[in-house]
CSV table of C-alpha atoms in Angstrom, one decimal:
chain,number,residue,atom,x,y,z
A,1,UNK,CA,-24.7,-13.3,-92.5
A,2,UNK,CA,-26.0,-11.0,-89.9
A,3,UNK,CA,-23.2,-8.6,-87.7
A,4,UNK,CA,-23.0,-9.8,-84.5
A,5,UNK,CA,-21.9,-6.4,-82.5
A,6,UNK,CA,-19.6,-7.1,-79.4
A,7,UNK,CA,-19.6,-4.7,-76.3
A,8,UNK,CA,-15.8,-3.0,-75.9
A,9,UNK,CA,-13.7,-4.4,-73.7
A,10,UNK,CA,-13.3,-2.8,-70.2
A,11,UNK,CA,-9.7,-1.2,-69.5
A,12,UNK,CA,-7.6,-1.0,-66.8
A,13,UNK,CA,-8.7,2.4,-66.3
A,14,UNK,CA,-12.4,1.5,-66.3
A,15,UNK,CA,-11.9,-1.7,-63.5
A,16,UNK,CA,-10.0,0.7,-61.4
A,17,UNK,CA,-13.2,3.1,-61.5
A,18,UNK,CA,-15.4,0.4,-60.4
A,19,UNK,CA,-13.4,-0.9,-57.9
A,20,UNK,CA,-12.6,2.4,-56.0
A,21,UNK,CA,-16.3,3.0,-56.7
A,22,UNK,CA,-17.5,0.5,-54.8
A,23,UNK,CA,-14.9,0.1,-52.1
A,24,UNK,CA,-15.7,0.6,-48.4
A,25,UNK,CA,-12.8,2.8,-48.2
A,26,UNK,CA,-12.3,6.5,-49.2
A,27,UNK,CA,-10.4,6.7,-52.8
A,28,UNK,CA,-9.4,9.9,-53.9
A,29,UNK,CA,-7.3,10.4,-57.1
A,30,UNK,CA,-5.5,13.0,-57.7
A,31,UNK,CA,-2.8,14.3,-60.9
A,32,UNK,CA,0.8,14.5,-60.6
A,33,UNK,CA,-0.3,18.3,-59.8
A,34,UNK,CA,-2.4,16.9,-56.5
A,35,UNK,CA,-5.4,18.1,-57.8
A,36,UNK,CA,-8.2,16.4,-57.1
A,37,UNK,CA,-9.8,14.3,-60.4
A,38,UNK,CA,-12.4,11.4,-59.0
A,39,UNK,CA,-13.2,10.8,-55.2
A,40,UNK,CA,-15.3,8.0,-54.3
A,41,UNK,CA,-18.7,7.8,-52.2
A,42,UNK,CA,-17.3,6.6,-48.9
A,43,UNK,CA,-14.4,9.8,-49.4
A,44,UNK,CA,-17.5,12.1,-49.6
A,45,UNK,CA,-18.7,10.6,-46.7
A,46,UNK,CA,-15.5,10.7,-44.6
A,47,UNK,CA,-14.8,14.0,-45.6
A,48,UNK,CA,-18.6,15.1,-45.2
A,49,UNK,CA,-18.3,16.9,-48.5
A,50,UNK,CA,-19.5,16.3,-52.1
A,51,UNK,CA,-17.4,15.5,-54.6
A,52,UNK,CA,-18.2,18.9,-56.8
A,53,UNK,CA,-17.1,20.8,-54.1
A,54,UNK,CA,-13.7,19.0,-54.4
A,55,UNK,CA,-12.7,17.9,-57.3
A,56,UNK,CA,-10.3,20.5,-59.1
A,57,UNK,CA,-9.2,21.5,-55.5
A,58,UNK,CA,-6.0,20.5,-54.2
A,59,UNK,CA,-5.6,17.8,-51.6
A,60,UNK,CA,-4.5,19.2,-48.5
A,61,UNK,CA,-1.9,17.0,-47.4
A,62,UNK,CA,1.8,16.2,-48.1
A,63,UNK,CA,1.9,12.6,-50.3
A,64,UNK,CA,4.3,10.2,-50.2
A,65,UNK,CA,4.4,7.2,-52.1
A,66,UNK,CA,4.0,3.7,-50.3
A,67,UNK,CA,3.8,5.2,-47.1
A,68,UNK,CA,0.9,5.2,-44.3
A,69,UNK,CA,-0.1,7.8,-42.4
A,70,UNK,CA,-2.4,8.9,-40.2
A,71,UNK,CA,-4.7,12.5,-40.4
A,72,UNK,CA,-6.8,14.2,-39.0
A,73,UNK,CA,-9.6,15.3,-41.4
A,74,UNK,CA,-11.7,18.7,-40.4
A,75,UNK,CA,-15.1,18.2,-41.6
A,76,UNK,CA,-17.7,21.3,-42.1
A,77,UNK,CA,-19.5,20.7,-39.0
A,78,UNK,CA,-16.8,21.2,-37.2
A,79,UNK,CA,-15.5,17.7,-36.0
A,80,UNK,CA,-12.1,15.6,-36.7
A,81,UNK,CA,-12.0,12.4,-38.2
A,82,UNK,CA,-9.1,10.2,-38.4
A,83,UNK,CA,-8.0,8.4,-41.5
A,84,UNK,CA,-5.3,5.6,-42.1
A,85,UNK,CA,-4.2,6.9,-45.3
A,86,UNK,CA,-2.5,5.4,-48.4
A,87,UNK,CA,-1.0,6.8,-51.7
A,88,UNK,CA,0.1,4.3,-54.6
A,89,UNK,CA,1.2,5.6,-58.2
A,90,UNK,CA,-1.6,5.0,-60.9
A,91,UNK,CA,-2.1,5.8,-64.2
A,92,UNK,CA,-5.4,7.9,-64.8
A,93,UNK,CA,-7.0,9.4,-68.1
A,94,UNK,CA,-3.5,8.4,-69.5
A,95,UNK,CA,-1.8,10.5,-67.3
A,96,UNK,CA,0.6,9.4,-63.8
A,97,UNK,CA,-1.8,10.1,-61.1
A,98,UNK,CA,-1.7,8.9,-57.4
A,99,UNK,CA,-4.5,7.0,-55.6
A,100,UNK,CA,-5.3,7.9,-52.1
A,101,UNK,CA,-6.5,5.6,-49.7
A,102,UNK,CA,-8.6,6.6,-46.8
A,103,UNK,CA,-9.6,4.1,-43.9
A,104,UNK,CA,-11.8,5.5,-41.4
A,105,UNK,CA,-10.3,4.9,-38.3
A,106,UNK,CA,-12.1,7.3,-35.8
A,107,UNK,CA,-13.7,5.0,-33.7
A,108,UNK,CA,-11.0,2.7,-32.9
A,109,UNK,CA,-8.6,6.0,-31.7
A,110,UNK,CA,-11.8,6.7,-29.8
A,111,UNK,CA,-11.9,3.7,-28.1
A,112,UNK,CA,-8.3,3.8,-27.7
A,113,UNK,CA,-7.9,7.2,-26.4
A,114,UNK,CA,-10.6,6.5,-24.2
A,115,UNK,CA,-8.8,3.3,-22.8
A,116,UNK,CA,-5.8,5.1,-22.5
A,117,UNK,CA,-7.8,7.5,-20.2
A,118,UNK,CA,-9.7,4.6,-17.9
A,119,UNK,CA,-6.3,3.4,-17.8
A,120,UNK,CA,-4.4,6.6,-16.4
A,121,UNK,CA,-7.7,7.0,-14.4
A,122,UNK,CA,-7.4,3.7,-12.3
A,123,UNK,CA,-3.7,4.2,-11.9
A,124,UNK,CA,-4.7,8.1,-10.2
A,125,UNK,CA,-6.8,6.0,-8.0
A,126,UNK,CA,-4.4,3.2,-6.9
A,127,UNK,CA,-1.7,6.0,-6.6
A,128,UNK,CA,-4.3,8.1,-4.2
A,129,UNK,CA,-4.1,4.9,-1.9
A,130,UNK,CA,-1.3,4.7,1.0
A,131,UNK,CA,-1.9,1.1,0.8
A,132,UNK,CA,0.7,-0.9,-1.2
A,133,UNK,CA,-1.2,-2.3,-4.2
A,134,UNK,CA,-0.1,-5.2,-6.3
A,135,UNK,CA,-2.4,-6.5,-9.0
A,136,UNK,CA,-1.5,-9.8,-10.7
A,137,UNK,CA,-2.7,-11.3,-13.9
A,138,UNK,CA,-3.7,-15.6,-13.7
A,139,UNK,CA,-0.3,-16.6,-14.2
A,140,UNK,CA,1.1,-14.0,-11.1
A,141,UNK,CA,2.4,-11.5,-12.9
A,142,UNK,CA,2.9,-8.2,-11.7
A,143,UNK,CA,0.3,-6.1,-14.5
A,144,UNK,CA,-0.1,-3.0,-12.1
A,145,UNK,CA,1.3,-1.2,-8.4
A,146,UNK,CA,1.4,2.1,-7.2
A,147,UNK,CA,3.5,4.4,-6.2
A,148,UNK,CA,3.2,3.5,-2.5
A,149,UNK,CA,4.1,-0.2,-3.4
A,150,UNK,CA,7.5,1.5,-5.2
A,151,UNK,CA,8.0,3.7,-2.4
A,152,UNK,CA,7.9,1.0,0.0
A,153,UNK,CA,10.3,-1.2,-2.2
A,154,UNK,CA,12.8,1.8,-2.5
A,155,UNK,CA,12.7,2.5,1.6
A,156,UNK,CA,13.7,-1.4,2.1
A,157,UNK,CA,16.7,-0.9,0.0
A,158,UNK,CA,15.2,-2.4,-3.5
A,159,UNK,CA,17.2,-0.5,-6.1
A,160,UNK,CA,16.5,-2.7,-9.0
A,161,UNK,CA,12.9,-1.5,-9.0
A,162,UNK,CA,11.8,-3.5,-11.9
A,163,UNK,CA,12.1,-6.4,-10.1
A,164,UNK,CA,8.8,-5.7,-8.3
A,165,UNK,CA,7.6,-3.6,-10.7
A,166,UNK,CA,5.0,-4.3,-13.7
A,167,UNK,CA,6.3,-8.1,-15.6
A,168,UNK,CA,8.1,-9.4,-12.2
A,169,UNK,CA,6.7,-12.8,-11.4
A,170,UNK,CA,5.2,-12.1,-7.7
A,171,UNK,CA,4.3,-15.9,-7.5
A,172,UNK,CA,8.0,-16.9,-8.2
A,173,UNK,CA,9.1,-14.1,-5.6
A,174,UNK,CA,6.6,-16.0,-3.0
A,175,UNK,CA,7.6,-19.3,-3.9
A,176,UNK,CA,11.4,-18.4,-3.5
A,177,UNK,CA,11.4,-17.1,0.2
A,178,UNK,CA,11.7,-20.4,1.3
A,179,UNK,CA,10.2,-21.7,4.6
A,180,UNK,CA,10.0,-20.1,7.4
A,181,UNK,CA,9.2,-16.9,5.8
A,182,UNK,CA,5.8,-16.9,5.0
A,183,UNK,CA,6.2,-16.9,1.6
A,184,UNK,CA,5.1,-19.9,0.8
A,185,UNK,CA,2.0,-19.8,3.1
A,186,UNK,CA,1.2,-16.8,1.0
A,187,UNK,CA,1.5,-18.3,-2.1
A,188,UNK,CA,-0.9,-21.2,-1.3
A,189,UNK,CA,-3.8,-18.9,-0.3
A,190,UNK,CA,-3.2,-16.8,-3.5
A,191,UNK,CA,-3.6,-19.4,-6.0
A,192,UNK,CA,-6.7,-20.3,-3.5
A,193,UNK,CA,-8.4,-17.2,-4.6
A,194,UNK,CA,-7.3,-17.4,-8.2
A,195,UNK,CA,-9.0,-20.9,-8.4
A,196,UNK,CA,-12.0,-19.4,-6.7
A,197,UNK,CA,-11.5,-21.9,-3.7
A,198,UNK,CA,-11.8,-18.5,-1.2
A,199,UNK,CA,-13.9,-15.5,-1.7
A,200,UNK,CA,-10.2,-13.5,0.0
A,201,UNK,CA,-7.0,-14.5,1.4
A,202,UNK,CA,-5.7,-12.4,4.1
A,203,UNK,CA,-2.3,-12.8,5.7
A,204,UNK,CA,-0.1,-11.1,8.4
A,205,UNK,CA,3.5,-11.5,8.1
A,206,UNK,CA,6.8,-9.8,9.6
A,207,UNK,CA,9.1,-7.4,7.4
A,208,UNK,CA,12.7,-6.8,8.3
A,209,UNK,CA,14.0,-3.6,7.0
A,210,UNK,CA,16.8,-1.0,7.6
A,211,UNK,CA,14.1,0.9,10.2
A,212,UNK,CA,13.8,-2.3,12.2
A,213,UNK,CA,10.7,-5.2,12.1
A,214,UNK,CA,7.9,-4.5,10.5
A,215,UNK,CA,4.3,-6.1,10.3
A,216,UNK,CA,2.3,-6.3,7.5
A,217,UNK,CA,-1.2,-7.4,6.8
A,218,UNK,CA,-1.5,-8.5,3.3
A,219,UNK,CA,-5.7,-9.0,1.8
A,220,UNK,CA,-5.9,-10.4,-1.7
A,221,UNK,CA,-9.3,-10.4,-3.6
A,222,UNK,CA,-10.3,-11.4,-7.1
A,223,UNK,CA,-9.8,-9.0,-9.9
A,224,UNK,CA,-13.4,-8.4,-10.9
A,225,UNK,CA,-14.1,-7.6,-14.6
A,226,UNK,CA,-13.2,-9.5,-17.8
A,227,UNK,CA,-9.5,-10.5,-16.9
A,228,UNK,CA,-8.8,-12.9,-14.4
A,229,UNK,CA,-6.2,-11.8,-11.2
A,230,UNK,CA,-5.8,-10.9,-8.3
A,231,UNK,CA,-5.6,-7.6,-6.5
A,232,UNK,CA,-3.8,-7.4,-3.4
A,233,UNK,CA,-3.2,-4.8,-0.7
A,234,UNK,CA,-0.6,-4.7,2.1
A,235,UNK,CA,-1.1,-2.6,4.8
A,236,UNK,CA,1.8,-1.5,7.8
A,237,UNK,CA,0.1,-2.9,10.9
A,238,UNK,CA,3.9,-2.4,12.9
A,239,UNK,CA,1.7,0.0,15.5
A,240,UNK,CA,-0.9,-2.4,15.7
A,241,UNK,CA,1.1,-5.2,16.5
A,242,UNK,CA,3.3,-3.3,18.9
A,243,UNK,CA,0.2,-2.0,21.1
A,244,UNK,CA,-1.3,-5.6,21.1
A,245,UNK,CA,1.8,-7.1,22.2
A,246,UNK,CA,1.8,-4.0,25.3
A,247,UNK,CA,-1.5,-5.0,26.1
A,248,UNK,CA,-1.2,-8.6,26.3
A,249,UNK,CA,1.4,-8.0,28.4
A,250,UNK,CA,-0.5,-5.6,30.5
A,251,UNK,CA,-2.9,-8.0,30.9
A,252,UNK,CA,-0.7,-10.0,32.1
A,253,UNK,CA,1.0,-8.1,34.8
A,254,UNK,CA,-2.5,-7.2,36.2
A,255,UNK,CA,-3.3,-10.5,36.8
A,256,UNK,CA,0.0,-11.4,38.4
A,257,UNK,CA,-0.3,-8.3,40.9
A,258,UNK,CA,-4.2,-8.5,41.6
A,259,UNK,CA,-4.1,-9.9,44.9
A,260,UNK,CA,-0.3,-7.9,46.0
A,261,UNK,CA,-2.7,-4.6,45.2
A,262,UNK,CA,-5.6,-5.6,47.4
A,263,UNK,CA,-3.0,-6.8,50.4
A,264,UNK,CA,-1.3,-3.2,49.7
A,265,UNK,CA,-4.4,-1.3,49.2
A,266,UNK,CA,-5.3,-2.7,52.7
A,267,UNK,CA,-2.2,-1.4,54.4
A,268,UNK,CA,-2.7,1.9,53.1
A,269,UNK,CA,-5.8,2.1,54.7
A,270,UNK,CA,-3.9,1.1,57.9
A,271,UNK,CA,-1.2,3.3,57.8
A,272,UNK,CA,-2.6,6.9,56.2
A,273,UNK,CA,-6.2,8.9,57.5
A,274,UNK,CA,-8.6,8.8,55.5
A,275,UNK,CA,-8.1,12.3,54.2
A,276,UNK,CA,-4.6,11.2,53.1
A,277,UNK,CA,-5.8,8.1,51.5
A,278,UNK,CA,-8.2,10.1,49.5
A,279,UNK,CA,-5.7,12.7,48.1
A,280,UNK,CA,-3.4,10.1,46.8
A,281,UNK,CA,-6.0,8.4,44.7
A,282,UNK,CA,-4.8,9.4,41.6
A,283,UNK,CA,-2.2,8.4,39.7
A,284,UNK,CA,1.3,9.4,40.4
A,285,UNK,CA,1.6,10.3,36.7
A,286,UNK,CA,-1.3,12.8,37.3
A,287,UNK,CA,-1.0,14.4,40.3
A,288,UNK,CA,3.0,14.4,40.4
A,289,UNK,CA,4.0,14.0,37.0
A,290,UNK,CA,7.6,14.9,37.8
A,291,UNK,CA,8.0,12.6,40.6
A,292,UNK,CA,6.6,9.9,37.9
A,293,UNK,CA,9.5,10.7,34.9
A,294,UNK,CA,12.0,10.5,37.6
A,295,UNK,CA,10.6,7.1,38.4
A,296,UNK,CA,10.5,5.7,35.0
A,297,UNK,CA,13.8,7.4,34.6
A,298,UNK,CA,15.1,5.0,37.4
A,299,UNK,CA,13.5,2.3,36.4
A,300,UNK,CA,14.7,2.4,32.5
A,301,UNK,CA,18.3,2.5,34.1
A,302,UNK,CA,17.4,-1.1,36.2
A,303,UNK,CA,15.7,-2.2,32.8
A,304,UNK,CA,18.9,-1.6,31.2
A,305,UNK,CA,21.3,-2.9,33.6
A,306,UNK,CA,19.8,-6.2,34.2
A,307,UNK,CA,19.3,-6.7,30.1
A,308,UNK,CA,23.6,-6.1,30.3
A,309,UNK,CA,23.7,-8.2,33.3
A,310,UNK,CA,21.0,-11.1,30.8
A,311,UNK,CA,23.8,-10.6,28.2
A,312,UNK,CA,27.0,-11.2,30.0
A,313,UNK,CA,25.7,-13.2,32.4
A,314,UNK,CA,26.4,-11.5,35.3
A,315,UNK,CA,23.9,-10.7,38.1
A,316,UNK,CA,21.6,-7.7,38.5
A,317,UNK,CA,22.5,-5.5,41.5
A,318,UNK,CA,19.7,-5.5,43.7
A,319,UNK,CA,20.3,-2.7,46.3
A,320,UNK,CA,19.2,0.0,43.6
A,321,UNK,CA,16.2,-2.0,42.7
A,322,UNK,CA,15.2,-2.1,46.7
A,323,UNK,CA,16.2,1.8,47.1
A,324,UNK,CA,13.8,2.8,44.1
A,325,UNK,CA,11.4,0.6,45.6
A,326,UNK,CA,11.2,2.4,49.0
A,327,UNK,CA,11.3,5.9,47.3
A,328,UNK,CA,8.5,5.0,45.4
A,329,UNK,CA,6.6,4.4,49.1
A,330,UNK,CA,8.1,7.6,50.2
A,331,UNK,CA,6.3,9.4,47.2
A,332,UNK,CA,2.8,6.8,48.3
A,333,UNK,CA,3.0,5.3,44.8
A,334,UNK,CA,0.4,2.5,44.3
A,335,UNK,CA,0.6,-0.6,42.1
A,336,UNK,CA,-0.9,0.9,39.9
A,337,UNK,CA,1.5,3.3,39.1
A,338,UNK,CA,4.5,0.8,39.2
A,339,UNK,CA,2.3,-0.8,36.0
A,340,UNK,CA,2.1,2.5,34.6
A,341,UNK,CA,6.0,3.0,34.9
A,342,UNK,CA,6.4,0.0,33.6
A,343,UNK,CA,4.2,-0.1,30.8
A,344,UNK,CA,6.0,3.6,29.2
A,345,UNK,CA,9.2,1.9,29.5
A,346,UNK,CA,7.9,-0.6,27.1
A,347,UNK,CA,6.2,1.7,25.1
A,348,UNK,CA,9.6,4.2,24.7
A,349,UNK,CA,11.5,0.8,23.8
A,350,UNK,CA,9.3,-0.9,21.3
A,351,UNK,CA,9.5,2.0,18.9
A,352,UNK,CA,13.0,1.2,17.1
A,353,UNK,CA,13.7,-2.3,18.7
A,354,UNK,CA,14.0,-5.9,17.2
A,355,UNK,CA,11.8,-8.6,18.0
A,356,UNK,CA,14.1,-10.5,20.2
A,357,UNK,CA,15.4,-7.3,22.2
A,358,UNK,CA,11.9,-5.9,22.8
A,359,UNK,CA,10.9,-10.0,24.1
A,360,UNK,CA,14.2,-9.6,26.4
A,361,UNK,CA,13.1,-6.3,27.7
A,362,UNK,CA,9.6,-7.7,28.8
A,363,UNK,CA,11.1,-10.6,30.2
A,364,UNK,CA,13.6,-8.9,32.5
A,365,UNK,CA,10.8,-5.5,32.9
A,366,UNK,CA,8.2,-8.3,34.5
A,367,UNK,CA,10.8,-9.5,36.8
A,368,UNK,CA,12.1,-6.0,37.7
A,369,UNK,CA,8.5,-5.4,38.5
A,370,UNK,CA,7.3,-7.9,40.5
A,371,UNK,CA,10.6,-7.5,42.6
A,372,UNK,CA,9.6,-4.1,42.8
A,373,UNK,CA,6.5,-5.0,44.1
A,374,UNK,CA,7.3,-7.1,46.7
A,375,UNK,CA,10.1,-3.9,48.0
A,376,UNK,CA,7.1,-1.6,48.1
A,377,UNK,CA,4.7,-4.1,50.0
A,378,UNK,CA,8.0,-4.6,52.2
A,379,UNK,CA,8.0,-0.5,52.4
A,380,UNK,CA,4.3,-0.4,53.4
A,381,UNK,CA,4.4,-3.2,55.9
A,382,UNK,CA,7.2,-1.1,58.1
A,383,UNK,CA,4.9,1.9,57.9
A,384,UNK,CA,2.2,0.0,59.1
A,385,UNK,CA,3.9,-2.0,61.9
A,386,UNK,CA,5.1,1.1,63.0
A,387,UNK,CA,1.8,2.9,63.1
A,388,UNK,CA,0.3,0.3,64.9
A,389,UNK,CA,3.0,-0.5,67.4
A,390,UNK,CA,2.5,3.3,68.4
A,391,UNK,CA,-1.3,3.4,68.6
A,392,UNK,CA,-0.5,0.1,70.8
A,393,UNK,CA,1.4,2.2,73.1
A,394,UNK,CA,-1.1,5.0,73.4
């Protein structure tokens, strides 16, 4: 009978040398000493070393047994790599030992730290803006502002600041306004945008605050890049507003006192020479700009007077309304200059007044003023009556 001769069987000790021989991951193993005894290929290659350079030396870092931890491994060439690392307790060469794990992990706390970077990077930007920017996620969620949007919360009495902060639900906030407000207007052209049924959405709408009404003009576009939202920016357009609404009305009152200028104009001519006429052709507030505060000083005391008399319903007194408009003809003031009188009257009241005040002060200014008008034509006629009635004579 021949011998039939059988290959040993492989221990413990020799399947854990082929597994950490083979494994993607760094193994090193080290004796109860933490010197170094076996490191595998993908160690060397972490650590940028051979393995007869290490082994026999001692591991460089503290070990603790079922813990992870991350380090930061300084190879020759100078760089860092970072490594997950693991230790479990082993028996090597018949002897307690400890196996070290090492997971390469450089590139994701690259790509991490790099994130973290773009990310502190955009918020720098959106914080450089003084518009107040909001950016939403698909579902409405607040997933960015910056610090002008906070700013602006804090000086309309928003302490809770979380509650338009990142995680608030600015759909919800939109939807709960109710109608009337504009909220829900908003809303609607929002989830237009989201839904790609509008390139933008833009939107003005009024803002009561402890400084007074406020207008703001909100402009939503889509969030370009991978995630879908919405980035929206509100901007203060109170100014704006306020000088439209003083134009419109000065418009207005133009149109209304057109022809009472040309009939006015016409008595000037009457009742001044030429040379005279030609001094006075510029405005009162130009060429006698004390003469023209005192007159817009008068006139803000009628303006106030009849908004008490709108109040309590009382009537206006008109003697002081007929006695400023003759002073006005004793100083030659023009129509003109009546809308210019008028027109910084609104301007000083618009500043810090409410919607419905500022309306009542153009509604009682316009009929102040066309009273006014009709005092100075009255003035004008007597002068020029007078003149003729003596030229007559000669």
């Amino acid at each position: 009978m021949i011998p039939i001769e059988t290959q040993p069987r492989p221990t413990a000790e020799d399947n854990l040398r082929a597994i950490v021989s083979h494994d993607a991951d760094g193994a090193i193993i080290v004796d109860s000493s933490g010197t170094v005894r076996f490191l595998n290929s993908a160690a060397e290659k972490l650590l940028d070393r051979h393995g007869a350079e290490l082994h026999g030396q001692i591991f460089g870092f503290p070990l603790v047994v079922g813990e992870r931890a991350e380090v930061e491994v300084l190879r020759p060439n100078g760089e860092f790599a970072v490594a997950e690392m693991r230790v479990l307790s082993i028996v090597w060469e018949g002897q307690d030992a400890l196996l070290i794990t090492l997971r390469d992990v450089t590139f994701e706390r690259q790509a991490e730290a790099a994130l973290r970077e773009a990310e502190a990077f955009s918020i720098a930007i959106l914080n450089s803006l003084t518009s107040e920017i909001v950016v939403l996620d698909e579902q409405g969620k607040i997933v960015a502002v910056n610090e002008a949007w906070l700013e602006f919360g804090r000086q309309n009495g928003v302490t809770d600041l979380a509650s338009i902060g990142v995680g608030a639900d600015y759909f919800a906030i939109c939807a709960a306004s109710g109608p009337g407000t504009g909220g829900p207007e908003a809303l609607q052209g929002l989830q237009a945008v989201l839904a790609g049924q509008l390139a933008e959405f833009t939107y003005e709408y009024p803002c009561p605050g402890p400084q007074g009404m406020r207008w703001f003009a909100l402009r939503a576009v889509p969030l370009r890049g991978e995630r879908q939202g919405l980035v929206i920016a509100h901007n203060d357009i109170t100014a704006q507003r306020r000088a439209a609404q003083i134009a419109a009305e000065a418009e207005m009152l133009r149109e209304q006192v057109r022809q009472m200028e040309r009939e006015l104009v016409s008595v000037e001519a009457i009742s001044r020479p030429d040379e005279m006429v030609r001094s006075l052709l510029a405005p009162l507030r130009q060429r006698d700009p004390e003469r023209f505060q005192k007159g817009l000083s008068r006139y803000g005391e009628l303006l106030e007077a009849a908004l008490a008399s709108r109040v309590h319903r009382t009537p206006a007194p008109s003697r002081p309304l007929r006695e400023l408009g003759e002073w006005l003809g004793t100083i030659w003031a023009a129509p003109r200059d009546l809308i210019d009188i008028h027109l910084q009257a609104m301007r000083e009241r618009s500043q810090h007044n409410p919607p419905k005040k500022l309306q009542a002060y153009f509604e009682e200014g316009r009929l102040i003023l066309l009273e006014l008008m009709g005092h100075l034509a009255s003035y004008y006629r007597s002068i020029a009556a007078g003149e003729l009635s003596s030229r007559e004579s000669e």
